[in-house]
Short mmCIF file of C-alpha atoms in Angstrom, two decimals:
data_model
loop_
_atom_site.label_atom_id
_atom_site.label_comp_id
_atom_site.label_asym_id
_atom_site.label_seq_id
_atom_site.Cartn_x
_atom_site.Cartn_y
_atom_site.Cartn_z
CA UNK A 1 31.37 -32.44 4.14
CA UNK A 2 30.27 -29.19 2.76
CA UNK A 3 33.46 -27.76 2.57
CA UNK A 4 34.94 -31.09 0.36
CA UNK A 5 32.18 -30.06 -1.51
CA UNK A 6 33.11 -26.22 -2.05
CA UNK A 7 36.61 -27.60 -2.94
CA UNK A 8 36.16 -30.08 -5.42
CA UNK A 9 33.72 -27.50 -7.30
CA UNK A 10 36.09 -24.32 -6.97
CA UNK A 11 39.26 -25.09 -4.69
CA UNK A 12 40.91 -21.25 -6.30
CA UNK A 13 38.34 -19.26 -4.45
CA UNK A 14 37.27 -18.74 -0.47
CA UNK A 15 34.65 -20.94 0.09
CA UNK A 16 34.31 -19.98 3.97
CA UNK A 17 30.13 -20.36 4.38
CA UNK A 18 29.66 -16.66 4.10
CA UNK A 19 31.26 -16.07 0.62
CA UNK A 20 29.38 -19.54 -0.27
CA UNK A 21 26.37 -17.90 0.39
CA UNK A 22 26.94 -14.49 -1.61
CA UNK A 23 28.06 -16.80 -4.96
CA UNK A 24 25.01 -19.15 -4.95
CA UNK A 25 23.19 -16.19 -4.53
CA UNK A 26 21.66 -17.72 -0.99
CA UNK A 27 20.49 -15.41 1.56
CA UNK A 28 23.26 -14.36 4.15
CA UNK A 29 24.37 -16.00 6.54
CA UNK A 30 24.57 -13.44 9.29
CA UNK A 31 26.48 -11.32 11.26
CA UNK A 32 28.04 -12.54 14.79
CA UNK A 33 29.56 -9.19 15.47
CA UNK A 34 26.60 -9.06 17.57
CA UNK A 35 27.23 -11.85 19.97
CA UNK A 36 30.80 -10.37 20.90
CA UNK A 37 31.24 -10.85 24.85
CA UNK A 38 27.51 -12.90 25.29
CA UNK A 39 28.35 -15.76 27.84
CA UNK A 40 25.74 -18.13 29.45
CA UNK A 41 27.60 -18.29 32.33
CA UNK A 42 29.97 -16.45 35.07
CA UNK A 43 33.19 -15.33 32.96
CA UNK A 44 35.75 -12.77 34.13
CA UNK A 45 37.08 -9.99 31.91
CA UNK A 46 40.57 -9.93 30.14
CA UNK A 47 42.88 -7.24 31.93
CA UNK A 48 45.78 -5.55 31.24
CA UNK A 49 48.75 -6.94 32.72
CA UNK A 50 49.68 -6.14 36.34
CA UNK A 51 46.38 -4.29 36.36
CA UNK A 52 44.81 -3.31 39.49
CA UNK A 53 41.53 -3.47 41.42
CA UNK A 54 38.78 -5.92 41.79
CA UNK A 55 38.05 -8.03 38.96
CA UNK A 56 35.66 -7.57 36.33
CA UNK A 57 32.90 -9.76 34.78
CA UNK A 58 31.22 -10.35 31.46
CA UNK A 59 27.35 -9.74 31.51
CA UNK A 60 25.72 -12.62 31.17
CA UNK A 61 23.14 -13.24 28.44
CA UNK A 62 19.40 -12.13 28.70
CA UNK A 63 16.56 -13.91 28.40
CA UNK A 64 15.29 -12.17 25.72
CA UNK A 65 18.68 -12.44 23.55
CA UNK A 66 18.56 -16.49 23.69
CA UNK A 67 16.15 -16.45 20.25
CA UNK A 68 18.71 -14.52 18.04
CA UNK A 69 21.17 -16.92 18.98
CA UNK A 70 18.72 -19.54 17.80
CA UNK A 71 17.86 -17.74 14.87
CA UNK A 72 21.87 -17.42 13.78
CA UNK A 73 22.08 -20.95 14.59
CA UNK A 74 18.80 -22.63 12.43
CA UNK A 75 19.79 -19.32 9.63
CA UNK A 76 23.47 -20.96 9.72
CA UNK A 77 22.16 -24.76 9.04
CA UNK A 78 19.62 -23.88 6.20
CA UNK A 79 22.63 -21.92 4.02
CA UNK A 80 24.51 -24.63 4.63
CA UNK A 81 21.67 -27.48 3.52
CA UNK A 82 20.65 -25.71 0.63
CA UNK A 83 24.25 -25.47 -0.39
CA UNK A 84 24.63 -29.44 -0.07
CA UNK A 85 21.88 -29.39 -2.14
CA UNK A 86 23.30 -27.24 -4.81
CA UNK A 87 26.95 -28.60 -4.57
CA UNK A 88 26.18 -32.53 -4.49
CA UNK A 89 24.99 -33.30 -7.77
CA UNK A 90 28.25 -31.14 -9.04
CA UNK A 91 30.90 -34.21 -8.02
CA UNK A 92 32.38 -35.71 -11.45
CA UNK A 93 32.11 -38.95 -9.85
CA UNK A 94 29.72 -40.06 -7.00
CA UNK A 95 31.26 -43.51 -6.41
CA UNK A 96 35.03 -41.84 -6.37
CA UNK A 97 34.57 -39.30 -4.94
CA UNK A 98 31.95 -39.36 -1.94
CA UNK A 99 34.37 -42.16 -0.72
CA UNK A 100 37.12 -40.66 -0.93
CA UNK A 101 35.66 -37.02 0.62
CA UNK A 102 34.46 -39.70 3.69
CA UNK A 103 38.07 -41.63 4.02
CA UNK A 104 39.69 -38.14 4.05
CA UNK A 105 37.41 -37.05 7.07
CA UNK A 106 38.35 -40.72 8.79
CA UNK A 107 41.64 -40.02 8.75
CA UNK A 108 41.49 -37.36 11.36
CA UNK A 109 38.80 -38.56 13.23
CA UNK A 110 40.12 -42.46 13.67
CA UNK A 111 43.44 -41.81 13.81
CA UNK A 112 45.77 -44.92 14.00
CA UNK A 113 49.11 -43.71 14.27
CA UNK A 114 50.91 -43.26 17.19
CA UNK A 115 53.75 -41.05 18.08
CA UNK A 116 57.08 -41.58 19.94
CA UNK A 117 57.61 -38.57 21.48
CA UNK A 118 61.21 -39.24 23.31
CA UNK A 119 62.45 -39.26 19.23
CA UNK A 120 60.94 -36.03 18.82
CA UNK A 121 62.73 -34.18 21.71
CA UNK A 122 65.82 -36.28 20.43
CA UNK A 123 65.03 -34.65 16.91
CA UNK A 124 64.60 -31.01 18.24
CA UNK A 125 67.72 -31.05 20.66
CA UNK A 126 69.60 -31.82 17.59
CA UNK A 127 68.40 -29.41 15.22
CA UNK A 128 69.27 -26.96 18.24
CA UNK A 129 72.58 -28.42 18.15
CA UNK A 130 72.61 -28.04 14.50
CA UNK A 131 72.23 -24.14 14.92
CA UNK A 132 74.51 -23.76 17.34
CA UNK A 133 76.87 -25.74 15.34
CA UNK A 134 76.66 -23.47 12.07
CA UNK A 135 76.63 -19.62 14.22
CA UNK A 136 80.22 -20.70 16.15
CA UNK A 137 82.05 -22.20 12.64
CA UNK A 138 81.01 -18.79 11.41
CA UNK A 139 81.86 -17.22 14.78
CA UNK A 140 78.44 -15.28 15.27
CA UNK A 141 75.51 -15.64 17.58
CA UNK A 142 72.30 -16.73 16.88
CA UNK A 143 70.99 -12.91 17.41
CA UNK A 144 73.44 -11.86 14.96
CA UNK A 145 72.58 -14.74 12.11
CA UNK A 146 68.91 -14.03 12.43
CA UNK A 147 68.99 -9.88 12.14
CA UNK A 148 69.87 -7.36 9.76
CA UNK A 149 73.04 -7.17 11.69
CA UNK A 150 74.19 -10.24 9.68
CA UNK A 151 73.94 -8.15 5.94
CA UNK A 152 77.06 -6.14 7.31
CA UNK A 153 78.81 -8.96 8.44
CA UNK A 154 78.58 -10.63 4.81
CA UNK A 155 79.07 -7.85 3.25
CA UNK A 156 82.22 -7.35 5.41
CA UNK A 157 83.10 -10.92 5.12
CA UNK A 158 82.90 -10.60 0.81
CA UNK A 159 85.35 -7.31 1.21
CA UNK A 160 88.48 -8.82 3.34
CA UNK A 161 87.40 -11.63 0.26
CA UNK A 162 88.48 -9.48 -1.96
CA UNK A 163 85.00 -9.61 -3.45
CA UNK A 164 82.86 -6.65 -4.77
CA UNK A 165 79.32 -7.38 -2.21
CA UNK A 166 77.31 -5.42 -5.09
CA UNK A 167 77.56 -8.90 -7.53
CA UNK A 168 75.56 -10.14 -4.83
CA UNK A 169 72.80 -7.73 -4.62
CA UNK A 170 69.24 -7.35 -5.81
CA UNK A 171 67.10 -4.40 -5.49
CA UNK A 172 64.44 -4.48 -2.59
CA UNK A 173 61.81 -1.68 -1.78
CA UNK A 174 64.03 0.08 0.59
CA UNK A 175 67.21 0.27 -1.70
CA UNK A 176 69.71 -2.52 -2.83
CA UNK A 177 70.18 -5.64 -0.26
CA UNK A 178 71.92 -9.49 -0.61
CA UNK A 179 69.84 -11.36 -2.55
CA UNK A 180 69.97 -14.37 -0.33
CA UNK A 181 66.42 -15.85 -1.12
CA UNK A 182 65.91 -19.19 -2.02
CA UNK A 183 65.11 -18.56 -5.43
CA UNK A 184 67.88 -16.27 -5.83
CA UNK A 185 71.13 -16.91 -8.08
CA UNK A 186 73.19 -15.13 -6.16
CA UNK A 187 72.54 -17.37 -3.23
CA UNK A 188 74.03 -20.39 -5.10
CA UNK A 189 77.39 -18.31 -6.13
CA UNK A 190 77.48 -17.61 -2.16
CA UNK A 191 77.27 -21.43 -1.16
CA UNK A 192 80.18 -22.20 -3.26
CA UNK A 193 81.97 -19.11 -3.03
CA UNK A 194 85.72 -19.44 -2.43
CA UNK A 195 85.69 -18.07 0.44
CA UNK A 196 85.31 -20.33 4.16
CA UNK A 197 83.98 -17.53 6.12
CA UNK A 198 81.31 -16.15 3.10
CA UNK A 199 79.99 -19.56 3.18
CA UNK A 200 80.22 -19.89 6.77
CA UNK A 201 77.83 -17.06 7.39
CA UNK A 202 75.31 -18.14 4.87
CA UNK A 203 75.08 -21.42 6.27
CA UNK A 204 74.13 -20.08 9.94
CA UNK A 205 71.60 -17.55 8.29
CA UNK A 206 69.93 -20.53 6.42
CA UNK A 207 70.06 -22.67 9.91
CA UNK A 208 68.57 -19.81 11.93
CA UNK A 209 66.03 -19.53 9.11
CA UNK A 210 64.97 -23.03 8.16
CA UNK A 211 65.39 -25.41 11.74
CA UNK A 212 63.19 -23.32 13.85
CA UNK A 213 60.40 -24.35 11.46
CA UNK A 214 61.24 -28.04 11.19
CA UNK A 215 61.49 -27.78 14.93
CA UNK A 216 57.60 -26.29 15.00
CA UNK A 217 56.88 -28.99 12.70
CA UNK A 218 58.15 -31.44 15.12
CA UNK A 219 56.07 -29.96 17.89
CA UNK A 220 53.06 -29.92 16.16
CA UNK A 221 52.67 -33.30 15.39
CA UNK A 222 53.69 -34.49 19.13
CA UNK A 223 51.13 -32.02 20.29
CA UNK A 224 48.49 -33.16 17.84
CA UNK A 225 48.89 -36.72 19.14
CA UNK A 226 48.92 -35.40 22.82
CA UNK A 227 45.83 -34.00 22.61
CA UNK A 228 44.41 -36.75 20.70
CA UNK A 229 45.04 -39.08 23.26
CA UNK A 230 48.12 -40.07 21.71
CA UNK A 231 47.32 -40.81 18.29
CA UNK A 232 47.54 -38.70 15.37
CA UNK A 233 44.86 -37.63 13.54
CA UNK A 234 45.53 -37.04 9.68
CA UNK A 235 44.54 -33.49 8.73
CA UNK A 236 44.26 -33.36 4.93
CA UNK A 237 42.14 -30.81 2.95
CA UNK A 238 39.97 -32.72 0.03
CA UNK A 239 40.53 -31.25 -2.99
CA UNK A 240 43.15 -29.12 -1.61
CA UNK A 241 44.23 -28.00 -5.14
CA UNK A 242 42.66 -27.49 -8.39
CA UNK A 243 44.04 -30.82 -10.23
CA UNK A 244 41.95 -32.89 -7.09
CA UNK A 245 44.78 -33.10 -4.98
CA UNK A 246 44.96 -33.44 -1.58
CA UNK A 247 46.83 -29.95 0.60
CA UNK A 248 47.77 -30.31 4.44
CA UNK A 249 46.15 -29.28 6.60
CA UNK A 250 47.10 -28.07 10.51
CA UNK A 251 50.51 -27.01 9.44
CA UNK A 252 52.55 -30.59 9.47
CA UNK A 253 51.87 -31.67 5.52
CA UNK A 254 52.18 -35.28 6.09
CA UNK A 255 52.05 -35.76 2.16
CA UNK A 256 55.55 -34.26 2.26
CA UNK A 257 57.54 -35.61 5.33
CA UNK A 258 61.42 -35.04 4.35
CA UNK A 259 63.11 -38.39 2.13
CA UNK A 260 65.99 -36.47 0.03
CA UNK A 261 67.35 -33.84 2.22
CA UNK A 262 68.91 -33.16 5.43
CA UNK A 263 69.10 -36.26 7.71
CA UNK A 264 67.42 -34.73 10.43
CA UNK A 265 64.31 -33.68 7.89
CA UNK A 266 64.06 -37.40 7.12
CA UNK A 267 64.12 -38.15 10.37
CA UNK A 268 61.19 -36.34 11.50
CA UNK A 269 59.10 -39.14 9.87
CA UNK A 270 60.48 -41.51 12.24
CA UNK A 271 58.44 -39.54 14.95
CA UNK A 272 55.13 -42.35 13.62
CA UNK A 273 54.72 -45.32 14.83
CA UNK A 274 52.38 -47.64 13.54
CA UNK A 275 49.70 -50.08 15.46
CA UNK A 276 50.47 -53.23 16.69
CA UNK A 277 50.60 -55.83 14.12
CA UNK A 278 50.98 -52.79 11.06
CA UNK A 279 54.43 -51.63 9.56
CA UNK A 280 54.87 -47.91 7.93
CA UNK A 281 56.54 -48.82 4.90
CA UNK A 282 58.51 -46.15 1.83
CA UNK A 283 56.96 -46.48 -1.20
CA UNK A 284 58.09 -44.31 -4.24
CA UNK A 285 55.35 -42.26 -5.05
CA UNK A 286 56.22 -40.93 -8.68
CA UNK A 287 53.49 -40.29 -10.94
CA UNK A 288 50.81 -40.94 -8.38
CA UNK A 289 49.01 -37.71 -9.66
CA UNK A 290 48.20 -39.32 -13.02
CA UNK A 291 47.90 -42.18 -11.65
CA UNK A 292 44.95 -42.01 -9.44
CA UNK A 293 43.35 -39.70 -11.64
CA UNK A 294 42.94 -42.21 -14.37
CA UNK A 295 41.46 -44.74 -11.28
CA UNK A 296 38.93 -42.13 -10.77
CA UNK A 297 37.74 -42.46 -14.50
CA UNK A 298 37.36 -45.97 -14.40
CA UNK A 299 41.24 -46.66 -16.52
CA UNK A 300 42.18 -49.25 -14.22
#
């Protein structure tokens, strides 16, 4: 709750508890440097692999340590009260927004949505297959797409092309390389170059790139919904951005599950499945930004 709080007041700066503290000019909120290795009960050290010799334990905690703990912990709740205090009476709208701060929190802790995890391995061992796909039409392993190893084969590739490789470079901190960034123009000329082998090898280096995250992204949310019993819990971030905006949260975005590009992006939001006697439905979202803002000051 606190943290909606920080965010809808400032969402451009930190507002972990301890910074909090230091720009409302509270006292701090403590160190827990202090509590490194304390353990209430029997715990073994970490060792080194194939390390030898008897194990190792933790000490446990003393007696007379249990009140700084307490301290820390009572310290820790008053920051954060006095900073509810402070940061309440700060939301442009109570009615808006205290709902909406509480229906953002409900979505991850009453999650509805269910998962169908047999379409998410489908998903992933086709994005493999899409890799795999891209590196042999190029004629190149996936080692070789992914390292600097492939710079040499482009540049090779633009030569027998009959193509000068320095029309396609940009200057990086150690010297001139491809510029093969997103945002690059020379990326673009590559894509359509005339050349079947040029293109070849920048379409395995963007599929070595880009499909081990979507296939992360995959994994996430079935894990997610494992551990939640099944169900996936929403993580958003209230006030994410400065314009009021939610942000994702947990590394899976849900606000921005594929709908233009590749078809296995779009399908990735196949992976939810909604309750029994519910239907997920796509609704064009244009303008929503604007939109909702003027709901929150009362322009219906």
């Amino acid at each position: 709750d606190l943290l909606g709080l920080a965010r809808h007041w400032n969402s451009r700066t930190s507002n972990k508890l301890e910074d909090l503290c230091k720009r409302w000019d509270l006292p701090v909120k403590g160190d827990t440097s202090e509590f490194k290795g304390w353990t209430f009960r029997t715990r073994k050290k970490k060792r080194k692999k194939n390390a030898k010799g008897p194990p190792q334990f933790m000490p446990k905690i003393k007696d007379d340590d249990v009140p700084k703990l307490a301290e820390y912990a009572n310290n820790d709740a008053m920051r954060e009260w006095e900073l509810f205090t402070l940061l309440l009476p700060k939301l442009s709208s109570f009615k808006q927004e205290l709902y909406i701060n509480w229906h953002t929190l409900r979505l991850f802790w009453e999650p509805w949505l269910a998962t169908d995890p047999e379409k998410g391995q489908e998903i992933i061992d086709q994005m493999e297959a899409e890799i795999d796909r891209t590196c042999e039409a190029a004629g190149i392993t996936r080692s070789e797409a992914s390292k600097e190893t492939w710079f040499s084969l482009m540049r090779q590739a633009l030569h027998d092309a009959g193509d000068d490789p320095k029309r396609y470079e940009k200057q990086g901190k150690k010297g001139p390389l491809l510029a093969v960034a997103k945002d690059d123009p020379e990326r673009e000329r590559l894509e359509n170059h005339e050349d079947a082998q040029v293109r070849a090898l920048l379409e395995a280096r963007n599929a070595v790139k880009s499909w081990p995250l979507h296939i992360k992204r995959v994994n996430r949310i079935l894990r997610q919904a494992e551990s939640a019993g099944g169900f996936l819990p929403v993580p958003l971030k209230y006030h994410g951005a400065h314009t009021g905006r939610w942000s994702g949260g947990e590394k899976i975005n849900l606000q921005n599950l594929g709908s233009r590009g590749h078809e296995l992006v779009n399908a990735i939001r196949e992976l939810l499945v909604a309750p029994d006697g519910h239907e997920l439905v796509i609704a064009d979202a244009s303008q929503i930004e604007p939109r909702v803002l003027a709901w929150l000051a009362y322009q219906e």
